Structures are given as structure tokens and as C-alpha cells.
Short mmCIF file of C-alpha atoms in Angstrom, two decimals:
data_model
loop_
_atom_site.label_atom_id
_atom_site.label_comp_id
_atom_site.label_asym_id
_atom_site.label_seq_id
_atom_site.Cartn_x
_atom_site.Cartn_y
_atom_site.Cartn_z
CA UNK A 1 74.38 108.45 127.26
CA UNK A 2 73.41 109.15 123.93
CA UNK A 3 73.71 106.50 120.49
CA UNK A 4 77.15 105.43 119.56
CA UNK A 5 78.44 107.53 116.41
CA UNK A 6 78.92 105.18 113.42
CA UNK A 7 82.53 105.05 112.05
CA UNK A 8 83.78 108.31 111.11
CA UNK A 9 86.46 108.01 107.63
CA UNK A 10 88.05 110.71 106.45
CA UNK A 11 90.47 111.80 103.51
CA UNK A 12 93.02 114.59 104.86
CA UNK A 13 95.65 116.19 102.83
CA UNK A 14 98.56 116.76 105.87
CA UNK A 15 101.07 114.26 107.12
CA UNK A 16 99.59 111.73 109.34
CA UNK A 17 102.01 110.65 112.16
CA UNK A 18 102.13 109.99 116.13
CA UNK A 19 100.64 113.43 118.18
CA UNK A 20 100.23 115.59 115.11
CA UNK A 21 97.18 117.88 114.87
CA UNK A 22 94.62 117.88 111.83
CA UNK A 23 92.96 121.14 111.67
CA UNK A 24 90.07 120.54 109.10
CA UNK A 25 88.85 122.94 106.73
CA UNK A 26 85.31 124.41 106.63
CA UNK A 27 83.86 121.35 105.27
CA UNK A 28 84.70 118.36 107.03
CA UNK A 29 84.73 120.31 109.75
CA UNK A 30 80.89 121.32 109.34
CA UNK A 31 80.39 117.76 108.62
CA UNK A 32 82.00 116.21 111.49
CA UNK A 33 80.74 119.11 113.72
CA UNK A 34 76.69 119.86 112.73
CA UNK A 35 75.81 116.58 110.51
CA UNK A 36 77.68 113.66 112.75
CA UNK A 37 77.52 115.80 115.88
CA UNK A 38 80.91 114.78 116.85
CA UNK A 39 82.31 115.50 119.96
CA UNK A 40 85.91 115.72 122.21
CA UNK A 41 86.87 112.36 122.45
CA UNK A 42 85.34 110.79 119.19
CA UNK A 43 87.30 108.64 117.45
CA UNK A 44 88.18 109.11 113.59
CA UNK A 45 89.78 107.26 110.89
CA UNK A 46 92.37 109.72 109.04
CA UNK A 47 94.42 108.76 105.30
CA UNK A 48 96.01 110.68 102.92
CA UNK A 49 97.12 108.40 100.34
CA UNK A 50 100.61 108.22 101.38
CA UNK A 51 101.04 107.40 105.21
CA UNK A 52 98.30 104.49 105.54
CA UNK A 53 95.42 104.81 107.70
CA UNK A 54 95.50 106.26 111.61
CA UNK A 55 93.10 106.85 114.36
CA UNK A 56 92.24 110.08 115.68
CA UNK A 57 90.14 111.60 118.18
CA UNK A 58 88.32 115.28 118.13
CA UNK A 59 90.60 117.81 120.71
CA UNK A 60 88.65 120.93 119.64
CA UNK A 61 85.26 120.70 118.10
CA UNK A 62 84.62 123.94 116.92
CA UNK A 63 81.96 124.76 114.48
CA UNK A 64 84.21 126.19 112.20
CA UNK A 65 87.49 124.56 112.39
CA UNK A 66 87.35 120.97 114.29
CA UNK A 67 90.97 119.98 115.36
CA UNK A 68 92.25 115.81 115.24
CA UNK A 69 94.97 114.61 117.18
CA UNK A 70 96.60 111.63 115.58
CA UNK A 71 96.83 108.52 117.48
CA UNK A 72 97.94 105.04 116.06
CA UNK A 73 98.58 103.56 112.78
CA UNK A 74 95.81 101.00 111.91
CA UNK A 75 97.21 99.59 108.67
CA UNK A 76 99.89 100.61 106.67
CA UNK A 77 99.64 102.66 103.11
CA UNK A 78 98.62 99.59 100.28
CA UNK A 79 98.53 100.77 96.25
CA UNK A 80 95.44 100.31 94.52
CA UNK A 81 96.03 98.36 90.97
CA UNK A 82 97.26 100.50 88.26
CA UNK A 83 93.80 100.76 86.44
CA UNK A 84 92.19 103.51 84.59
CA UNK A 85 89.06 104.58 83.29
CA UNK A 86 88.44 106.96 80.64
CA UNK A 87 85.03 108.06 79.55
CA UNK A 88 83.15 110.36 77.44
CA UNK A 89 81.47 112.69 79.97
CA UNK A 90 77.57 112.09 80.60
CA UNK A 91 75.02 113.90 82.20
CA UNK A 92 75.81 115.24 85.55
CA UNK A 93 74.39 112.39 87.95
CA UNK A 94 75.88 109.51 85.79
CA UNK A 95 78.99 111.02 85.76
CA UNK A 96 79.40 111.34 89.41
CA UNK A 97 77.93 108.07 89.91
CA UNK A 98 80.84 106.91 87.28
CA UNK A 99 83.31 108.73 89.36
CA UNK A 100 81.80 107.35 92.38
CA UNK A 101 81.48 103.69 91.30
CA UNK A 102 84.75 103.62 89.82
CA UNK A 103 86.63 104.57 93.17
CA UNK A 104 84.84 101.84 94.72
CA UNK A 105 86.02 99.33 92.10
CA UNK A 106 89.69 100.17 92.84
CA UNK A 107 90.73 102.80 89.70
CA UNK A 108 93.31 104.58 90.04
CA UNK A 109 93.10 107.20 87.18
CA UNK A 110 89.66 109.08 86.02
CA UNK A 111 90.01 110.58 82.89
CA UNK A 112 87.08 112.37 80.97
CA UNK A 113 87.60 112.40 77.26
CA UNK A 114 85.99 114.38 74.67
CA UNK A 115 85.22 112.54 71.54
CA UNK A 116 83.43 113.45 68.25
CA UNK A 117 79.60 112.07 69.70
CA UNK A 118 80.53 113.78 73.47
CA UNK A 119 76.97 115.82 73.82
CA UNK A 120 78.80 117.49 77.68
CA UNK A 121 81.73 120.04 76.63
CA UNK A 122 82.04 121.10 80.13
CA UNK A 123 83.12 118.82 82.99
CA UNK A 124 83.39 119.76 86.60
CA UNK A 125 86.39 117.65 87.35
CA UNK A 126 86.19 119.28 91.72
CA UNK A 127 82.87 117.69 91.70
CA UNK A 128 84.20 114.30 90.30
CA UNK A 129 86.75 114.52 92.59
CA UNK A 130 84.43 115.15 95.78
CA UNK A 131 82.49 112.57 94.30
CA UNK A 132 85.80 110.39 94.56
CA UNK A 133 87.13 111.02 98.05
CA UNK A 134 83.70 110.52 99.70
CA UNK A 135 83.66 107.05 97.66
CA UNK A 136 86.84 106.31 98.77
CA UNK A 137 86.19 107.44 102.67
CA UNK A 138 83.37 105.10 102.60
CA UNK A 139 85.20 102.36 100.96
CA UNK A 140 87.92 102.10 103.00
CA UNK A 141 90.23 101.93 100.33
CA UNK A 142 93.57 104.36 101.35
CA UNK A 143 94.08 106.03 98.23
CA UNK A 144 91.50 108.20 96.24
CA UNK A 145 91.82 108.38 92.38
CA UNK A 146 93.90 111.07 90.29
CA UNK A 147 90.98 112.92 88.02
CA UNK A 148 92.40 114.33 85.12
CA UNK A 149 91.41 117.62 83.06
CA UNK A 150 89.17 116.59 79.77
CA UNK A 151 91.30 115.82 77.23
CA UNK A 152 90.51 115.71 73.51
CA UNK A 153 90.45 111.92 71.65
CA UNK A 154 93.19 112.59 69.36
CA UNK A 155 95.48 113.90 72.63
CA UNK A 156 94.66 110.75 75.24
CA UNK A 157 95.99 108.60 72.14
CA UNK A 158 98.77 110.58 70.84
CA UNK A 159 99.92 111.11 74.29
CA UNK A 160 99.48 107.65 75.65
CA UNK A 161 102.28 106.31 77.59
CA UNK A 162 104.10 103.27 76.55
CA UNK A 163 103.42 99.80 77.94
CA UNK A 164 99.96 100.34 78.99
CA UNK A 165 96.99 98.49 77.26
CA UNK A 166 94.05 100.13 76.38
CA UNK A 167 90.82 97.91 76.32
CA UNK A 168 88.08 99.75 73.96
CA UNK A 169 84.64 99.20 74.63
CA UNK A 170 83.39 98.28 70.87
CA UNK A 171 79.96 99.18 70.66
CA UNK A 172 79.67 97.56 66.50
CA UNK A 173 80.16 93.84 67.87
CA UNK A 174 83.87 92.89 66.53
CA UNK A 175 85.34 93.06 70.33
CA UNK A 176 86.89 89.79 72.25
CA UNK A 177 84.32 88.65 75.29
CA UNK A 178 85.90 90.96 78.23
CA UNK A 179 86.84 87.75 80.10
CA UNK A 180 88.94 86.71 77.85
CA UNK A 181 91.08 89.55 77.65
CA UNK A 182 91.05 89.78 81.02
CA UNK A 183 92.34 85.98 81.52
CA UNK A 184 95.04 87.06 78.92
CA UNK A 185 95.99 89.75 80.94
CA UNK A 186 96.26 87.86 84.96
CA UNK A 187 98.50 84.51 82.07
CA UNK A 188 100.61 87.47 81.69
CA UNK A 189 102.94 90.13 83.27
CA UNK A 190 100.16 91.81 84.88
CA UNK A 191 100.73 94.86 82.46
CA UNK A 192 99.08 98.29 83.08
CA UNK A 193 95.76 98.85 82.07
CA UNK A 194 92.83 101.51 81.35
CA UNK A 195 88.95 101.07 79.87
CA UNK A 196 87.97 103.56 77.52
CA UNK A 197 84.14 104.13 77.11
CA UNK A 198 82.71 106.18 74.21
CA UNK A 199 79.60 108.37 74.46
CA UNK A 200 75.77 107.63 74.54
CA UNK A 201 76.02 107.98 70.40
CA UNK A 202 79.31 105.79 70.24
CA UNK A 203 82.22 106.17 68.47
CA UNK A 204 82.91 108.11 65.09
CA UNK A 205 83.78 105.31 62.50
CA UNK A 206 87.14 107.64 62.20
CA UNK A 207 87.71 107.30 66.10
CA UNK A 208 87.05 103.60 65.25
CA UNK A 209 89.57 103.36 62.57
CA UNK A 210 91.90 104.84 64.59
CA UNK A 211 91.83 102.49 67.62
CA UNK A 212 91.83 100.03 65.21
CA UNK A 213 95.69 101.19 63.90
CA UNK A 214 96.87 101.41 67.31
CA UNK A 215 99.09 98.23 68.42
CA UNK A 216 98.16 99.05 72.27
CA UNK A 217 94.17 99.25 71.64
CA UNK A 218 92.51 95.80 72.39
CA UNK A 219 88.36 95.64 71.76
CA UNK A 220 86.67 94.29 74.07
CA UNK A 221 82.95 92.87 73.82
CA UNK A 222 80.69 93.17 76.51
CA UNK A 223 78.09 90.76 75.80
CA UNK A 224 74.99 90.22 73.81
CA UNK A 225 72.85 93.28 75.51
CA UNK A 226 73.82 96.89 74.42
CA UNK A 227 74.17 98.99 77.60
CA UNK A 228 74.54 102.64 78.76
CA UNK A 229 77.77 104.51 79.06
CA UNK A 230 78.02 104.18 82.65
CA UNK A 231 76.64 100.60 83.23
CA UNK A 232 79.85 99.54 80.42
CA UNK A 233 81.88 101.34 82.33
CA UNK A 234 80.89 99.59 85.52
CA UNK A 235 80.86 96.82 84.07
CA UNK A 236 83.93 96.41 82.48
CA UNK A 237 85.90 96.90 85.75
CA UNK A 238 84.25 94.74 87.58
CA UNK A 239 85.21 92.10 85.41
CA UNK A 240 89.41 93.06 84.96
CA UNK A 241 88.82 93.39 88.54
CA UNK A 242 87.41 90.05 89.43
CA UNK A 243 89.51 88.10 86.63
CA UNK A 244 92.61 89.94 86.93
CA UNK A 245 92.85 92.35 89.52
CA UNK A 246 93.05 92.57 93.35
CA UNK A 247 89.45 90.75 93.32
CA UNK A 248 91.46 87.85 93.69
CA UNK A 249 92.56 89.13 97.41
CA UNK A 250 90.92 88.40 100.71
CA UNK A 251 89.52 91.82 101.79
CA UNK A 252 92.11 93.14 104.10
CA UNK A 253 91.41 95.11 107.62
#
């Protein structure tokens, strides 16, 4: 008898209910198939976001196209908190580190923005998203993250919806301490939220003044040490998250 697989996770786009078949695309099927050596009878755990999380086990375990047959709910479909990030895109293994880190921190929006210091003009928003629905198999979390198409500065503000807060990493020192916005925020109605992080150079003093005029901006201070894009970023959820967020929850199984 050979070694027990480790838990197999994955994200599936079909329904998930009683007896239904999962045929898996080339991918996850190559995965399952040649890299976990998976075999008839091997249990996996399926979600898609909507239906919660079921068990599985391989029927057909072709090469090619490995076929699921669903089994049993294990836990029923949970939201994630209505948190979003948006970022100036970075160099390519930050960003999918951001896109990674921030799926395991609970966001439920990814949205790369193109400011005035932005140095990447290109973002490969199917790699963020891979990057995102391994995250989230891993995780355990039921949901992965929306990832938006780069949008310009001026457009993510002009277009932003109503009743959702935007906290502003501010880089020049004249932010509130992150907790405390972040206690104001779990005192209160629990209102919507996102973090915006600039670029490596920071924001324009225009993109400044700007934030500044907006009555949904707050600017947040993250300490006395000056940090890299994707360490604020981190950062900064981690703390709504723990102050405010579902951080406050017993990890459910």
C-alpha cells in the first residue's frame, strides 16, 4: 500500500450537488493526475464559491480529463468580509505574492490601479487570478477573490461606489495609526471597506490632494518604519482584519 495522498482542494466552476460529475479541464486534471498521482477512489474537496464545500472522489482518472463524482456537503457556502485591496502593480513576483497573500487574508476584491508613479503598465490579471484560486484552495476559504481589469486613478475614484470607505496608505506621515481606524470602524456599522496602496515612488502630490478632497478617503499611518508596496499592503489587512474583521472568529471547519 503506498503513502496516503495529502488533502486534495480544489476550485471548480460547475454546480456542486449530490451524484453530479466534475469533468476537469486540462489543468487540474494534469495536476490531480501526473503531480498528486491520484487515483479511482481518492477523495477530493470541491467549491465554487456559491454551493459551499463537498467531497468527491476520482471515477475516471484519465490523463487528460480526470472525472469527480460529488458526494456530501462538508460545510455550507460562508461570505468572506466585504474587503478590498487596490494597489499600484509591482514587479511580477510581488504582485502575485500580493494577490496570493491577500486571498489568504480574506479580500474579497483585487484591484490593480495605475497611478502617476506606476513603473508596470501591463498587468496579467489570469495570472493574479491563478495566483488567487490556488491561495484560496490551500486556504480553505470557499470563495476566491473578484480581480478586476487595471483601472486608471482618476476612474477607481470617480467611479467609486457610495458607502464604502477607502483607507489610503499615506506614505508623507499625516495618516491616523491603522488601529485606530480600524477600532472606529468594528464601534461602528461595520461599513464596507478597501486599502489602497500607491507605488514604490508613492503618490503624486496631485493624487494626494485629491484623496485629500474626497469625504470617503481616510489616511491611514502605518507606523514609524517606511515599508515596501507589498509588505503595506499585507500589512494593512492584517490589521482591519484582526481589529475589525472576521479575525475576531474561531476558525471554522
Amino acid at each position: 500500500m503506498g503513502p496516503r495522498l495529502p488533502k486534495l482542494r480544489l476550485f471548480v466552476a460547475g454546480d456542486l450537488a449530490a451524484g453530479a460529475d466534475i469533468v476537469l479541464g486540462r489543468e487540474q486534471s494534469h495536476y490531480l493526475a501526473n503531480v498528486m498521482r491520484a487515483g479511482a477512489g481518492d477523495a477530493v474537496s470541491l467549491f465554487n464559491g456559491r454551493d459551499g464545500e463537498w467531497s468527491s472522489e476520482v471515477v475516471s482518472p484519465g490523463k487528460r480529463a480526470v472525472t469527480l463524482r460529488v458526494a456530501a456537503r462538508l460545510r455550507p457556502q460562508t461570505a468572506e468580509p466585504d474587503l478590498w485591496l487596490a494597489f499600484a502593480p509591482i514587479k511580477r513576483g510581488r504582485i502575485d505574492f500580493i494577490a496570493a497573500k491577500a486571498t489568504e487574508l480574506g479580500v474579497a476584491r483585487l484591484i490593480p490601479v495605475l497611478t502617476a508613479h506606476t513603473r508596470m503598465s501591463r498587468v496579467n490579471t489570469g495570472r493574479l487570478r491563478a495566483n488567487a484560486v490556488e491561495a484560496a484552495e490551500q486556504c480553505e476559504r470557499m470563495t476566491v477573490p473578484e480581480v478586476s481589469e487595471p483601472v486608471a486613478f482618476e476612474a477607481l475614484l470617480a467611479d467609486w461606489p457610495v458607502g464604502r470607505r477607502l483607507l489610503v496608505g499615506d506614505e508623507t506621515g499625516g495618516g491616523r495609526p491603522i488601529a485606530a481606524v480600524a477600532r472606529d470602524i468594528a464601534a461602528g456599522a461595520n461599513q464596507p471597506c478597501a486599502v489602497l496602496v500607491g507605488p514604490e515612488g508613492g503618490f503624486s502630490a496631485a493624487e494626494l490632494d485629491a484623496l485629500g478632497n474626497l469625504p470617503f478617503v481616510i489616511k491611514i499611518g502605518l507606523g514609524p518604519r517606511v515599508m515596501r508596496a507589498d509588505t503595506a499592503a499585507i500589512a494593512a489587512l492584517s490589521v482591519i482584519q484582526a481589529i475589525a474583521g472576521d479575525w475576531r472568529d474561531s476558525r471554522g471547519r
